[in-house]
Amino acid sequence: SSVLLGNSQSFTATVTNTTDTSVRWSVNGLPGGSASTGTITTSGVYTAPPDLPSPTTVQVTATSQADATKSATAQLTVVSDIAITLGPPTASVELGATQGFQAAIGSAGHPDNTVRWSISGATCPTACGTVDLSGNYTAPGILPSPASVTLTAQSVADPSKQASAVISITSHFTLQ
């Protein structure tokens, strides 16, 4: 089966031929799981991590308390339905000026909403400006050629998901 980033799924285990029907739960061999692969409670509720694990398939195992050689394993795929929107989709920024961009993560799950910002273009990395961790782009002080760059917001939870905006760098500088 599959589960969305950050969502939960319940598992049940049935132990027969013993009076001790309790089990120990593990994810990928770790009792209780881990932050990177997902966690599982003593009652068998698995919670997917907020960031896609690598690989995306994890193993949930129930091991008999009465006989540790007896266990059952289910494979579970952690999936992403993340969509990123970036605003504004285009911008014109004066030399040395700053323009703020906002990235929004949409998902039916509970993913990590952090994004990584990057700038690309023919004049990068030396003359394309900078972007901070909050998505504020600052144009360079000297007009590059060509005078445009692409700003990209990439999901930390699912790096395959990203959105980009085209930025035109302008100069209204005149010599008198």
Coordinates of N, CA, C and O in Angstrom, one line a residue, residues 15-121:
V15 N -1.3 -12.8 16.3 CA -0.4 -13.9 16.8 C -1.2 -15.0 17.3 O -2.1 -14.8 18.1
T16 N -0.9 -16.2 16.8 CA -1.7 -17.4 17.2 C -0.8 -18.4 17.9 O 0.4 -18.4 17.8
N17 N -1.4 -19.4 18.5 CA -0.8 -20.6 19.1 C 0.1 -20.2 20.3 O 1.1 -20.9 20.6
T18 N -0.2 -19.1 21.0 CA 0.5 -18.7 22.2 C -0.5 -17.8 23.0 O -1.4 -17.2 22.5
T19 N -0.2 -17.7 24.3 CA -1.0 -16.8 25.2 C -0.5 -15.4 25.1 O -1.3 -14.4 25.3
D20 N 0.8 -15.2 24.7 CA 1.3 -13.8 24.6 C 1.1 -13.4 23.1 O 1.9 -13.8 22.2
T21 N 0.1 -12.6 22.8 CA -0.2 -12.2 21.4 C 0.4 -10.8 21.1 O 0.0 -10.2 20.1
S22 N 1.2 -10.3 22.0 CA 1.8 -8.9 21.7 C 2.9 -9.0 20.7 O 3.6 -10.0 20.5
V23 N 3.1 -7.9 20.0 CA 4.2 -7.8 19.0 C 5.0 -6.5 19.2 O 4.6 -5.6 19.9
R24 N 6.2 -6.5 18.7 CA 7.1 -5.3 18.6 C 7.0 -4.8 17.2 O 7.2 -5.6 16.3
W25 N 6.9 -3.5 17.0 CA 6.8 -3.0 15.7 C 8.1 -2.3 15.3 O 8.8 -1.7 16.2
S26 N 8.5 -2.4 14.0 CA 9.7 -1.8 13.6 C 9.5 -1.3 12.1 O 8.6 -1.8 11.4
V27 N 10.3 -0.3 11.7 CA 10.3 0.2 10.4 C 11.8 0.0 9.9 O 12.7 0.5 10.5
N28 N 11.9 -0.7 8.8 CA 13.2 -1.0 8.2 C 14.2 -1.5 9.2 O 15.4 -1.2 9.2
G29 N 13.7 -2.4 10.1 CA 14.5 -3.0 11.1 C 14.8 -2.2 12.4 O 15.4 -2.8 13.3
L30 N 14.3 -1.0 12.4 CA 14.6 -0.1 13.6 C 13.3 -0.2 14.5 O 12.2 0.2 14.0
P31 N 13.4 -0.6 15.8 CA 12.2 -0.6 16.6 C 11.6 0.8 16.7 O 12.4 1.8 17.0
G32 N 10.4 0.9 16.4 CA 9.7 2.2 16.5 C 9.9 3.1 15.3 O 9.3 4.2 15.1
G33 N 10.9 2.7 14.4 CA 11.2 3.5 13.2 C 12.1 4.6 13.5 O 12.8 4.7 14.5
S34 N 12.2 5.6 12.5 CA 13.1 6.7 12.7 C 12.5 7.9 12.0 O 11.5 7.8 11.2
A35 N 13.0 9.1 12.2 CA 12.5 10.3 11.6 C 12.6 10.3 10.1 O 11.8 10.9 9.4
S36 N 13.6 9.6 9.6 CA 13.8 9.6 8.1 C 13.0 8.6 7.4 O 12.7 8.8 6.2
T37 N 12.6 7.5 8.0 CA 11.8 6.4 7.4 C 10.4 6.4 7.8 O 9.6 5.6 7.2
G38 N 10.1 7.1 8.9 CA 8.7 7.0 9.5 C 8.8 6.3 10.8 O 9.7 5.6 11.1
T39 N 7.8 6.6 11.6 CA 7.7 6.0 12.9 C 6.5 5.1 13.1 O 5.5 5.3 12.3
I40 N 6.5 4.2 14.0 CA 5.4 3.3 14.3 C 5.2 3.2 15.8 O 6.2 3.1 16.5
T41 N 4.0 3.3 16.2 CA 3.7 3.2 17.7 C 3.6 1.8 18.1 O 3.5 0.9 17.3
T42 N 3.5 1.6 19.4 CA 3.3 0.2 19.9 C 2.0 -0.4 19.5 O 1.8 -1.6 19.6
S43 N 1.0 0.4 19.1 CA -0.3 -0.1 18.7 C -0.3 -0.3 17.2 O -1.4 -0.6 16.6
G44 N 0.8 0.0 16.4 CA 0.9 -0.3 15.0 C 0.4 0.8 14.1 O 0.1 0.6 12.9
V45 N 0.5 2.1 14.6 CA 0.1 3.2 13.7 C 1.4 3.8 13.2 O 2.3 4.3 13.9
Y46 N 1.6 3.7 11.9 CA 2.8 4.2 11.2 C 2.5 5.6 10.7 O 1.4 5.9 10.2
T47 N 3.5 6.5 10.9 CA 3.4 7.9 10.4 C 4.6 8.1 9.5 O 5.7 7.9 9.9
A48 N 4.2 8.4 8.3 CA 5.3 8.7 7.2 C 6.1 9.9 7.6 O 5.5 10.8 8.2
P49 N 7.3 10.0 7.2 CA 8.1 11.2 7.4 C 7.6 12.3 6.6 O 6.9 12.2 5.6
P50 N 8.0 13.6 7.0 CA 7.6 14.7 6.2 C 8.4 14.9 4.9 O 7.9 15.7 4.0
D51 N 9.5 14.3 4.8 CA 10.3 14.3 3.6 C 10.4 12.9 3.0 O 10.5 11.9 3.8
L52 N 10.4 12.8 1.7 CA 10.5 11.5 1.0 C 11.7 10.7 1.5 O 12.9 11.3 1.4
P53 N 11.6 9.5 1.9 CA 12.8 8.7 2.3 C 13.4 8.2 1.0 O 12.8 8.2 -0.1
S54 N 14.6 7.7 1.1 CA 15.3 7.1 -0.1 C 15.9 5.7 0.4 O 16.7 5.7 1.2
P55 N 15.3 4.7 -0.2 CA 14.3 4.5 -1.1 C 12.9 4.9 -0.5 O 12.8 4.9 0.7
T56 N 11.9 5.1 -1.4 CA 10.6 5.5 -0.9 C 9.8 4.3 -0.3 O 8.7 4.6 0.3
T57 N 10.2 3.1 -0.5 CA 9.5 1.9 0.0 C 10.2 1.6 1.3 O 11.4 1.5 1.4
V58 N 9.3 1.4 2.4 CA 9.8 1.0 3.7 C 9.1 -0.3 4.1 O 8.1 -0.7 3.6
Q59 N 9.7 -1.0 5.0 CA 9.2 -2.2 5.5 C 8.7 -2.1 7.0 O 9.5 -1.7 7.8
V60 N 7.5 -2.4 7.2 CA 6.9 -2.4 8.5 C 6.8 -3.8 9.0 O 6.2 -4.6 8.3
T61 N 7.4 -4.1 10.1 CA 7.5 -5.5 10.6 C 6.9 -5.6 12.0 O 7.2 -4.7 12.9
A62 N 6.1 -6.6 12.2 CA 5.6 -7.0 13.5 C 6.3 -8.3 13.9 O 6.3 -9.3 13.2
T63 N 7.0 -8.3 15.1 CA 7.7 -9.4 15.6 C 7.0 -9.9 16.9 O 6.8 -9.1 17.8
S64 N 6.8 -11.2 17.0 CA 6.1 -11.8 18.1 C 7.0 -11.6 19.4 O 8.2 -11.8 19.3
Q65 N 6.4 -11.1 20.5 CA 7.1 -11.0 21.8 C 7.4 -12.4 22.3 O 8.4 -12.6 23.0
A66 N 6.5 -13.4 22.0 CA 6.6 -14.7 22.6 C 7.8 -15.5 21.9 O 8.4 -16.3 22.5
D67 N 8.0 -15.2 20.6 CA 9.0 -15.9 19.8 C 9.5 -15.0 18.7 O 8.9 -14.7 17.7
A68 N 10.7 -14.4 19.0 CA 11.3 -13.4 18.2 C 11.7 -13.9 16.8 O 12.0 -13.1 15.9
T69 N 11.6 -15.2 16.6 CA 11.9 -15.8 15.2 C 10.7 -15.7 14.3 O 10.7 -16.0 13.1
K70 N 9.5 -15.3 14.9 CA 8.3 -15.2 14.1 C 7.9 -13.7 13.9 O 7.8 -13.0 14.8
S71 N 7.8 -13.4 12.6 CA 7.5 -12.0 12.3 C 6.7 -12.0 10.9 O 6.7 -13.0 10.2
A72 N 6.2 -10.8 10.6 CA 5.5 -10.6 9.3 C 5.8 -9.2 8.9 O 6.0 -8.3 9.8
T73 N 6.0 -9.0 7.6 CA 6.5 -7.7 7.1 C 5.5 -7.3 6.0 O 5.1 -8.1 5.2
A74 N 5.2 -6.0 6.0 CA 4.4 -5.3 4.9 C 5.3 -4.2 4.3 O 6.0 -3.5 5.0
Q75 N 5.2 -4.1 3.0 CA 5.9 -3.1 2.3 C 5.0 -1.9 2.1 O 3.8 -2.1 1.8
L76 N 5.5 -0.7 2.3 CA 4.7 0.5 2.2 C 5.5 1.5 1.5 O 6.6 1.7 1.7
T77 N 4.8 2.2 0.5 CA 5.5 3.2 -0.3 C 5.0 4.6 0.2 O 3.8 4.8 0.2
V78 N 6.0 5.4 0.5 CA 5.7 6.8 0.9 C 5.6 7.6 -0.4 O 6.6 7.6 -1.2
V79 N 4.5 8.3 -0.6 CA 4.3 9.0 -1.8 C 4.1 10.5 -1.6 O 3.7 10.9 -0.5
S80 N 4.2 11.3 -2.6 CA 4.1 12.7 -2.5 C 3.0 13.2 -3.6 O 3.0 12.7 -4.7
D81 N 2.2 14.1 -3.1 CA 1.2 14.7 -4.0 C 1.5 16.3 -4.0 O 0.6 17.1 -4.3
I82 N 2.7 16.6 -3.7 CA 3.1 18.0 -3.5 C 2.9 18.8 -4.8 O 3.3 18.3 -5.9
A83 N 2.4 20.0 -4.7 CA 2.3 21.0 -5.8 C 2.8 22.3 -5.2 O 2.5 22.7 -4.1
I84 N 3.7 23.0 -6.0 CA 4.3 24.2 -5.6 C 3.8 25.3 -6.5 O 3.7 25.2 -7.7
T85 N 3.3 26.4 -5.9 CA 3.0 27.6 -6.6 C 4.0 28.7 -6.2 O 4.4 28.8 -5.0
L86 N 4.3 29.6 -7.1 CA 5.3 30.6 -6.8 C 4.8 31.9 -7.3 O 4.3 32.0 -8.4
G87 N 4.8 32.9 -6.4 CA 4.3 34.2 -6.8 C 5.3 35.3 -6.5 O 6.0 35.2 -5.4
P88 N 5.4 36.3 -7.3 CA 4.8 36.4 -8.6 C 5.5 35.5 -9.6 O 6.6 35.2 -9.4
P89 N 4.8 35.1 -10.7 CA 5.4 34.2 -11.7 C 6.4 34.9 -12.5 O 7.3 34.3 -13.1
T90 N 6.3 36.2 -12.7 CA 7.3 37.0 -13.4 C 7.5 38.3 -12.6 O 6.6 38.7 -11.9
A91 N 8.7 38.9 -12.8 CA 9.0 40.2 -12.1 C 10.0 41.0 -12.9 O 10.8 40.4 -13.6
S92 N 10.0 42.3 -12.7 CA 11.0 43.2 -13.2 C 11.6 43.9 -12.0 O 10.9 44.5 -11.3
V93 N 12.9 43.7 -11.9 CA 13.6 44.2 -10.7 C 14.7 45.1 -11.2 O 15.6 44.8 -12.0
E94 N 14.7 46.3 -10.6 CA 15.7 47.3 -10.9 C 17.1 46.9 -10.3 O 17.1 46.2 -9.2
L95 N 18.2 47.3 -10.9 CA 19.5 47.0 -10.4 C 19.6 47.3 -8.9 O 19.2 48.4 -8.5
G96 N 20.1 46.4 -8.1 CA 20.3 46.6 -6.7 C 19.1 46.5 -5.9 O 19.1 46.5 -4.6
A97 N 17.9 46.4 -6.5 CA 16.6 46.4 -5.7 C 16.3 45.0 -5.3 O 16.8 44.0 -5.8
T98 N 15.3 44.9 -4.4 CA 14.9 43.6 -3.8 C 13.5 43.3 -4.2 O 12.6 44.2 -4.1
Q99 N 13.1 42.1 -4.5 CA 11.8 41.7 -4.8 C 11.5 40.4 -4.0 O 12.3 39.4 -4.1
G100 N 10.4 40.4 -3.2 CA 10.1 39.2 -2.5 C 9.2 38.2 -3.3 O 8.4 38.6 -4.1
F101 N 9.5 36.9 -3.1 CA 8.7 35.9 -3.8 C 8.2 35.0 -2.7 O 8.8 34.8 -1.7
Q102 N 7.0 34.4 -2.9 CA 6.4 33.5 -2.0 C 6.1 32.2 -2.7 O 5.5 32.1 -3.7
A103 N 6.5 31.1 -2.0 CA 6.3 29.7 -2.5 C 5.2 29.1 -1.5 O 5.3 29.2 -0.3
A104 N 4.3 28.5 -2.1 CA 3.2 27.8 -1.3 C 3.2 26.3 -1.7 O 3.3 25.9 -2.9
I105 N 3.2 25.5 -0.7 CA 3.2 24.0 -0.9 C 1.8 23.5 -0.7 O 1.2 23.8 0.4
G106 N 1.3 22.8 -1.6 CA -0.1 22.2 -1.5 C 0.1 20.7 -1.4 O 0.8 20.1 -2.2
S107 N -0.7 20.0 -0.5 CA -0.7 18.6 -0.4 C -1.8 18.1 0.5 O -2.2 18.8 1.4
A108 N -2.3 16.9 0.2 CA -3.3 16.3 1.1 C -2.6 15.7 2.3 O -3.3 15.2 3.2
G109 N -1.3 15.6 2.2 CA -0.5 15.0 3.3 C -0.1 16.1 4.3 O -0.6 17.2 4.3
H110 N 0.9 15.8 5.0 CA 1.5 16.7 6.0 C 3.0 16.8 5.7 O 3.8 16.4 6.6
P111 N 3.4 17.3 4.5 CA 4.9 17.3 4.2 C 5.6 18.5 4.9 O 5.0 19.4 5.4
D112 N 6.9 18.4 4.8 CA 7.8 19.5 5.2 C 7.5 20.6 4.2 O 7.6 20.4 3.0
N113 N 7.2 21.8 4.6 CA 6.8 22.9 3.8 C 8.0 23.8 3.4 O 7.8 24.9 2.8
T114 N 9.2 23.4 3.7 CA 10.4 24.1 3.4 C 10.7 24.1 2.0 O 10.6 23.0 1.3
V115 N 11.2 25.2 1.4 CA 11.7 25.2 0.0 C 13.2 25.6 0.0 O 13.6 26.4 0.9
R116 N 13.9 25.2 -1.0 CA 15.2 25.7 -1.3 C 15.1 26.6 -2.5 O 14.5 26.3 -3.5
W117 N 15.8 27.8 -2.3 CA 15.7 28.8 -3.4 C 17.0 28.7 -4.2 O 18.1 28.6 -3.6
S118 N 16.9 28.9 -5.5 CA 18.1 29.0 -6.3 C 17.9 29.9 -7.5 O 16.7 30.2 -7.9
I119 N 18.9 30.4 -8.1 CA 18.9 31.3 -9.2 C 19.7 30.7 -10.3 O 20.8 30.1 -10.1
S120 N 19.2 30.7 -11.6 CA 20.0 30.2 -12.7 C 19.8 31.2 -13.9 O 18.9 32.0 -13.9
G121 N 20.8 31.1 -14.7 CA 20.8 32.0 -15.9 C 22.2 32.0 -16.5 O 23.2 31.5 -15.9

